[in-house]
């Protein structure tokens, strides 16, 4: 991963993921994948890497509670 993609903090990634979820609901993960792929096709490796991080955060935020997992 490039320095630019690494420079984005984890809280920023999760804030962006939350915004995507709020705007796109069930389509949030698909939106993130498409956006990351488009940036990659355009040669924007940094942008694509950031959107892959956002995708991972979207998936984490949308997943259900695992059996035996403690609530925070």
Short mmCIF file of C-alpha atoms in Angstrom, two decimals:
data_model
loop_
_atom_site.label_atom_id
_atom_site.label_comp_id
_atom_site.label_asym_id
_atom_site.label_seq_id
_atom_site.Cartn_x
_atom_site.Cartn_y
_atom_site.Cartn_z
CA UNK A 1 0.00 0.00 0.00
CA UNK A 2 1.27 3.47 -0.79
CA UNK A 3 2.14 6.15 1.73
CA UNK A 4 -0.89 8.19 0.71
CA UNK A 5 -3.24 5.31 1.42
CA UNK A 6 -1.50 4.57 4.71
CA UNK A 7 -1.80 8.23 5.77
CA UNK A 8 -5.58 7.95 6.13
CA UNK A 9 -6.37 7.14 9.74
CA UNK A 10 -8.55 4.24 10.80
CA UNK A 11 -11.18 6.59 12.33
CA UNK A 12 -11.35 8.46 9.02
CA UNK A 13 -11.91 5.19 7.15
CA UNK A 14 -14.71 4.22 9.53
CA UNK A 15 -16.31 7.68 9.26
CA UNK A 16 -16.26 7.39 5.47
CA UNK A 17 -17.71 3.87 5.70
CA UNK A 18 -20.51 5.11 7.97
CA UNK A 19 -21.35 7.86 5.48
CA UNK A 20 -21.48 5.35 2.61
CA UNK A 21 -23.74 3.08 4.68
CA UNK A 22 -26.02 5.98 5.58
CA UNK A 23 -26.30 7.04 1.94
CA UNK A 24 -26.34 3.67 0.18
CA UNK A 25 -27.76 1.31 2.82
CA UNK A 26 -27.67 -2.30 1.56
CA UNK A 27 -25.76 -1.20 -1.54
CA UNK A 28 -22.85 0.28 0.45
CA UNK A 29 -20.42 -2.58 -0.14
CA UNK A 30 -21.24 -2.78 -3.85
CA UNK A 31 -20.79 0.99 -4.17
CA UNK A 32 -17.37 0.78 -2.50
CA UNK A 33 -16.24 -2.09 -4.75
CA UNK A 34 -17.35 -0.33 -7.92
CA UNK A 35 -15.69 2.91 -6.86
CA UNK A 36 -12.43 1.12 -5.98
CA UNK A 37 -12.47 -0.73 -9.31
CA UNK A 38 -13.13 2.45 -11.29
CA UNK A 39 -10.23 4.22 -9.60
CA UNK A 40 -7.97 1.24 -10.28
CA UNK A 41 -8.97 1.22 -13.95
CA UNK A 42 -8.12 4.93 -14.09
CA UNK A 43 -4.68 4.18 -12.64
CA UNK A 44 -5.39 5.73 -9.23
CA UNK A 45 -3.79 3.07 -7.06
CA UNK A 46 -3.91 5.21 -3.92
CA UNK A 47 -7.59 6.03 -4.31
CA UNK A 48 -8.43 2.41 -5.02
CA UNK A 49 -6.51 1.26 -1.94
CA UNK A 50 -8.39 3.74 0.25
CA UNK A 51 -11.74 2.55 -1.12
CA UNK A 52 -10.72 -1.06 -0.41
CA UNK A 53 -10.13 0.00 3.20
CA UNK A 54 -13.53 1.68 3.24
CA UNK A 55 -15.05 -1.52 1.83
CA UNK A 56 -13.51 -3.56 4.64
CA UNK A 57 -14.89 -1.09 7.18
CA UNK A 58 -18.36 -1.19 5.57
CA UNK A 59 -18.34 -4.97 5.75
CA UNK A 60 -17.25 -4.88 9.39
CA UNK A 61 -19.91 -2.33 10.33
CA UNK A 62 -22.66 -4.22 8.52
CA UNK A 63 -21.85 -7.70 9.75
CA UNK A 64 -23.99 -9.26 12.41
CA UNK A 65 -22.78 -10.05 15.88
CA UNK A 66 -20.88 -13.32 15.99
CA UNK A 67 -21.99 -16.02 18.40
CA UNK A 68 -20.29 -15.52 21.75
CA UNK A 69 -19.00 -12.09 20.80
CA UNK A 70 -19.21 -9.55 23.61
CA UNK A 71 -21.09 -6.32 23.14
CA UNK A 72 -19.09 -3.14 23.69
#
